[in-house]
Amino acid sequence: MLAILMANFVSLPGALMWVGLVLSLLIGLMGGLVTGRFTSEGWHTRANVVRE
């Protein structure tokens, strides 16, 4: 199994596939963090407006 993964990683299409997979995961993670931050900021500003 590991040998197959290594062979795929060494070949260009396999390497590109892995890079694309990792990039999509990272982008998804960053997007989730950014949207979470924006929604939490929205909630904070909303709470501040209500408090005033």
PDB file of N, CA and C in Angstrom:
ATOM      1  N   MET A   1       0.842  -1.200   0.000  1.00  0.00           N
ATOM      2  CA  MET A   1       0.000   0.000   0.000  1.00  0.00           C
ATOM      3  C   MET A   1       0.878   1.251   0.000  1.00  0.00           C
ATOM      4  N   LEU A   2       1.845   1.280   0.912  1.00  0.00           N
ATOM      5  CA  LEU A   2       2.729   2.437   1.009  1.00  0.00           C
ATOM      6  C   LEU A   2       3.537   2.616  -0.264  1.00  0.00           C
ATOM      7  N   ALA A   3       3.989   1.490  -0.843  1.00  0.00           N
ATOM      8  CA  ALA A   3       4.772   1.553  -2.083  1.00  0.00           C
ATOM      9  C   ALA A   3       3.927   2.137  -3.208  1.00  0.00           C
ATOM     10  N   ILE A   4       2.649   1.784  -3.243  1.00  0.00           N
ATOM     11  CA  ILE A   4       1.752   2.317  -4.277  1.00  0.00           C
ATOM     12  C   ILE A   4       1.583   3.823  -4.080  1.00  0.00           C
ATOM     13  N   LEU A   5       1.412   4.238  -2.829  1.00  0.00           N
ATOM     14  CA  LEU A   5       1.273   5.667  -2.548  1.00  0.00           C
ATOM     15  C   LEU A   5       2.532   6.422  -2.952  1.00  0.00           C
ATOM     16  N   MET A   6       3.701   5.870  -2.626  1.00  0.00           N
ATOM     17  CA  MET A   6       4.964   6.519  -2.980  1.00  0.00           C
ATOM     18  C   MET A   6       5.110   6.614  -4.491  1.00  0.00           C
ATOM     19  N   ALA A   7       4.760   5.538  -5.219  1.00  0.00           N
ATOM     20  CA  ALA A   7       4.858   5.548  -6.680  1.00  0.00           C
ATOM     21  C   ALA A   7       3.922   6.602  -7.264  1.00  0.00           C
ATOM     22  N   ASN A   8       2.726   6.712  -6.694  1.00  0.00           N
ATOM     23  CA  ASN A   8       1.789   7.726  -7.162  1.00  0.00           C
ATOM     24  C   ASN A   8       2.313   9.122  -6.864  1.00  0.00           C
ATOM     25  N   PHE A   9       2.939   9.287  -5.706  1.00  0.00           N
ATOM     26  CA  PHE A   9       3.439  10.598  -5.314  1.00  0.00           C
ATOM     27  C   PHE A   9       4.590  11.037  -6.206  1.00  0.00           C
ATOM     28  N   VAL A  10       5.433  10.065  -6.611  1.00  0.00           N
ATOM     29  CA  VAL A  10       6.580  10.387  -7.461  1.00  0.00           C
ATOM     30  C   VAL A  10       6.108  10.769  -8.859  1.00  0.00           C
ATOM     31  N   SER A  11       5.073  10.092  -9.376  1.00  0.00           N
ATOM     32  CA  SER A  11       4.571  10.427 -10.707  1.00  0.00           C
ATOM     33  C   SER A  11       3.867  11.781 -10.655  1.00  0.00           C
ATOM     34  N   LEU A  12       3.957  12.525 -11.750  1.00  0.00           N
ATOM     35  CA  LEU A  12       3.451  13.898 -11.770  1.00  0.00           C
ATOM     36  C   LEU A  12       1.946  13.980 -11.520  1.00  0.00           C
ATOM     37  N   PRO A  13       1.104  13.214 -12.220  1.00  0.00           N
ATOM     38  CA  PRO A  13      -0.347  13.316 -11.968  1.00  0.00           C
ATOM     39  C   PRO A  13      -0.701  13.020 -10.515  1.00  0.00           C
ATOM     40  N   GLY A  14      -0.034  12.002  -9.931  1.00  0.00           N
ATOM     41  CA  GLY A  14      -0.299  11.670  -8.532  1.00  0.00           C
ATOM     42  C   GLY A  14       0.100  12.812  -7.614  1.00  0.00           C
ATOM     43  N   ALA A  15       1.263  13.412  -7.881  1.00  0.00           N
ATOM     44  CA  ALA A  15       1.738  14.524  -7.057  1.00  0.00           C
ATOM     45  C   ALA A  15       0.780  15.703  -7.168  1.00  0.00           C
ATOM     46  N   LEU A  16       0.345  16.000  -8.392  1.00  0.00           N
ATOM     47  CA  LEU A  16      -0.593  17.114  -8.587  1.00  0.00           C
ATOM     48  C   LEU A  16      -1.903  16.838  -7.853  1.00  0.00           C
ATOM     49  N   MET A  17      -2.356  15.582  -7.895  1.00  0.00           N
ATOM     50  CA  MET A  17      -3.588  15.216  -7.212  1.00  0.00           C
ATOM     51  C   MET A  17      -3.446  15.451  -5.706  1.00  0.00           C
ATOM     52  N   TRP A  18      -2.303  15.018  -5.139  1.00  0.00           N
ATOM     53  CA  TRP A  18      -2.080  15.200  -3.698  1.00  0.00           C
ATOM     54  C   TRP A  18      -2.008  16.679  -3.336  1.00  0.00           C
ATOM     55  N   VAL A  19      -1.290  17.467  -4.164  1.00  0.00           N
ATOM     56  CA  VAL A  19      -1.172  18.908  -3.899  1.00  0.00           C
ATOM     57  C   VAL A  19      -2.552  19.560  -3.950  1.00  0.00           C
ATOM     58  N   GLY A  20      -3.348  19.193  -4.954  1.00  0.00           N
ATOM     59  CA  GLY A  20      -4.700  19.740  -5.059  1.00  0.00           C
ATOM     60  C   GLY A  20      -5.539  19.376  -3.846  1.00  0.00           C
ATOM     61  N   LEU A  21      -5.399  18.140  -3.387  1.00  0.00           N
ATOM     62  CA  LEU A  21      -6.153  17.670  -2.230  1.00  0.00           C
ATOM     63  C   LEU A  21      -5.791  18.487  -0.989  1.00  0.00           C
ATOM     64  N   VAL A  22      -4.476  18.652  -0.755  1.00  0.00           N
ATOM     65  CA  VAL A  22      -4.008  19.394   0.421  1.00  0.00           C
ATOM     66  C   VAL A  22      -4.434  20.854   0.331  1.00  0.00           C
ATOM     67  N   LEU A  23      -4.306  21.448  -0.859  1.00  0.00           N
ATOM     68  CA  LEU A  23      -4.685  22.854  -1.035  1.00  0.00           C
ATOM     69  C   LEU A  23      -6.175  23.045  -0.766  1.00  0.00           C
ATOM     70  N   SER A  24      -7.005  22.148  -1.294  1.00  0.00           N
ATOM     71  CA  SER A  24      -8.447  22.279  -1.088  1.00  0.00           C
ATOM     72  C   SER A  24      -8.779  22.155   0.397  1.00  0.00           C
ATOM     73  N   LEU A  25      -8.089  21.252   1.101  1.00  0.00           N
ATOM     74  CA  LEU A  25      -8.313  21.101   2.539  1.00  0.00           C
ATOM     75  C   LEU A  25      -7.932  22.378   3.280  1.00  0.00           C
ATOM     76  N   LEU A  26      -6.760  22.940   2.936  1.00  0.00           N
ATOM     77  CA  LEU A  26      -6.296  24.157   3.599  1.00  0.00           C
ATOM     78  C   LEU A  26      -7.236  25.319   3.319  1.00  0.00           C
ATOM     79  N   ILE A  27      -7.667  25.453   2.055  1.00  0.00           N
ATOM     80  CA  ILE A  27      -8.572  26.549   1.690  1.00  0.00           C
ATOM     81  C   ILE A  27      -9.893  26.402   2.438  1.00  0.00           C
ATOM     82  N   GLY A  28     -10.388  25.166   2.535  1.00  0.00           N
ATOM     83  CA  GLY A  28     -11.628  24.934   3.272  1.00  0.00           C
ATOM     84  C   GLY A  28     -11.472  25.308   4.739  1.00  0.00           C
ATOM     85  N   LEU A  29     -10.337  24.950   5.324  1.00  0.00           N
ATOM     86  CA  LEU A  29     -10.072  25.259   6.724  1.00  0.00           C
ATOM     87  C   LEU A  29     -10.005  26.773   6.938  1.00  0.00           C
ATOM     88  N   MET A  30      -9.239  27.465   6.079  1.00  0.00           N
ATOM     89  CA  MET A  30      -9.111  28.918   6.192  1.00  0.00           C
ATOM     90  C   MET A  30     -10.466  29.590   5.998  1.00  0.00           C
ATOM     91  N   GLY A  31     -11.231  29.114   5.018  1.00  0.00           N
ATOM     92  CA  GLY A  31     -12.556  29.682   4.775  1.00  0.00           C
ATOM     93  C   GLY A  31     -13.450  29.526   5.998  1.00  0.00           C
ATOM     94  N   GLY A  32     -13.397  28.363   6.634  1.00  0.00           N
ATOM     95  CA  GLY A  32     -14.198  28.133   7.830  1.00  0.00           C
ATOM     96  C   GLY A  32     -13.792  29.069   8.959  1.00  0.00           C
ATOM     97  N   LEU A  33     -12.482  29.271   9.132  1.00  0.00           N
ATOM     98  CA  LEU A  33     -11.998  30.162  10.185  1.00  0.00           C
ATOM     99  C   LEU A  33     -12.429  31.597   9.916  1.00  0.00           C
ATOM    100  N   VAL A  34     -12.291  32.031   8.651  1.00  0.00           N
ATOM    101  CA  VAL A  34     -12.638  33.415   8.294  1.00  0.00           C
ATOM    102  C   VAL A  34     -14.127  33.657   8.496  1.00  0.00           C
ATOM    103  N   THR A  35     -14.967  32.740   8.007  1.00  0.00           N
ATOM    104  CA  THR A  35     -16.411  32.925   8.166  1.00  0.00           C
ATOM    105  C   THR A  35     -16.784  32.882   9.644  1.00  0.00           C
ATOM    106  N   GLY A  36     -16.146  32.015  10.420  1.00  0.00           N
ATOM    107  CA  GLY A  36     -16.412  31.948  11.853  1.00  0.00           C
ATOM    108  C   GLY A  36     -16.068  33.263  12.533  1.00  0.00           C
ATOM    109  N   ARG A  37     -14.943  33.855  12.130  1.00  0.00           N
ATOM    110  CA  ARG A  37     -14.518  35.125  12.715  1.00  0.00           C
ATOM    111  C   ARG A  37     -15.510  36.229  12.351  1.00  0.00           C
ATOM    112  N   PHE A  38     -15.953  36.221  11.078  1.00  0.00           N
ATOM    113  CA  PHE A  38     -16.890  37.257  10.640  1.00  0.00           C
ATOM    114  C   PHE A  38     -18.218  37.124  11.375  1.00  0.00           C
ATOM    115  N   THR A  39     -18.719  35.909  11.515  1.00  0.00           N
ATOM    116  CA  THR A  39     -20.003  35.726  12.184  1.00  0.00           C
ATOM    117  C   THR A  39     -19.889  36.110  13.658  1.00  0.00           C
ATOM    118  N   SER A  40     -18.770  35.775  14.301  1.00  0.00           N
ATOM    119  CA  SER A  40     -18.599  36.125  15.711  1.00  0.00           C
ATOM    120  C   SER A  40     -18.508  37.646  15.855  1.00  0.00           C
ATOM    121  N   GLU A  41     -17.830  38.311  14.901  1.00  0.00           N
ATOM    122  CA  GLU A  41     -17.755  39.773  14.931  1.00  0.00           C
ATOM    123  C   GLU A  41     -19.144  40.366  14.748  1.00  0.00           C
ATOM    124  N   GLY A  42     -19.910  39.778  13.834  1.00  0.00           N
ATOM    125  CA  GLY A  42     -21.276  40.248  13.606  1.00  0.00           C
ATOM    126  C   GLY A  42     -22.098  40.140  14.882  1.00  0.00           C
ATOM    127  N   TRP A  43     -21.931  39.021  15.596  1.00  0.00           N
ATOM    128  CA  TRP A  43     -22.671  38.833  16.838  1.00  0.00           C
ATOM    129  C   TRP A  43     -22.232  39.855  17.883  1.00  0.00           C
ATOM    130  N   HIS A  44     -20.931  40.136  17.951  1.00  0.00           N
ATOM    131  CA  HIS A  44     -20.437  41.098  18.939  1.00  0.00           C
ATOM    132  C   HIS A  44     -20.992  42.486  18.656  1.00  0.00           C
ATOM    133  N   THR A  45     -20.941  42.914  17.392  1.00  0.00           N
ATOM    134  CA  THR A  45     -21.453  44.248  17.056  1.00  0.00           C
ATOM    135  C   THR A  45     -22.951  44.305  17.326  1.00  0.00           C
ATOM    136  N   ARG A  46     -23.664  43.230  17.023  1.00  0.00           N
ATOM    137  CA  ARG A  46     -25.104  43.188  17.272  1.00  0.00           C
ATOM    138  C   ARG A  46     -25.385  43.330  18.769  1.00  0.00           C
ATOM    139  N   ALA A  47     -24.598  42.625  19.593  1.00  0.00           N
ATOM    140  CA  ALA A  47     -24.781  42.684  21.044  1.00  0.00           C
ATOM    141  C   ALA A  47     -24.483  44.098  21.550  1.00  0.00           C
ATOM    142  N   ASN A  48     -23.432  44.723  20.999  1.00  0.00           N
ATOM    143  CA  ASN A  48     -23.078  46.078  21.425  1.00  0.00           C
ATOM    144  C   ASN A  48     -24.181  47.064  21.061  1.00  0.00           C
ATOM    145  N   VAL A  49     -24.761  46.927  19.874  1.00  0.00           N
ATOM    146  CA  VAL A  49     -25.834  47.828  19.449  1.00  0.00           C
ATOM    147  C   VAL A  49     -27.037  47.668  20.369  1.00  0.00           C
ATOM    148  N   VAL A  50     -27.367  46.419  20.713  1.00  0.00           N
ATOM    149  CA  VAL A  50     -28.513  46.163  21.592  1.00  0.00           C
ATOM    150  C   VAL A  50     -28.237  46.747  22.973  1.00  0.00           C
ATOM    151  N   ARG A  51     -26.990  46.633  23.436  1.00  0.00           N
ATOM    152  CA  ARG A  51     -26.632  47.114  24.770  1.00  0.00           C
ATOM    153  C   ARG A  51     -26.778  48.639  24.834  1.00  0.00           C
ATOM    154  N   GLU A  52     -26.375  49.313  23.765  1.00  0.00           N
ATOM    155  CA  GLU A  52     -26.490  50.776  23.752  1.00  0.00           C
ATOM    156  C   GLU A  52     -27.965  51.167  23.640  1.00  0.00           C
TER     157      GLU A  52
END
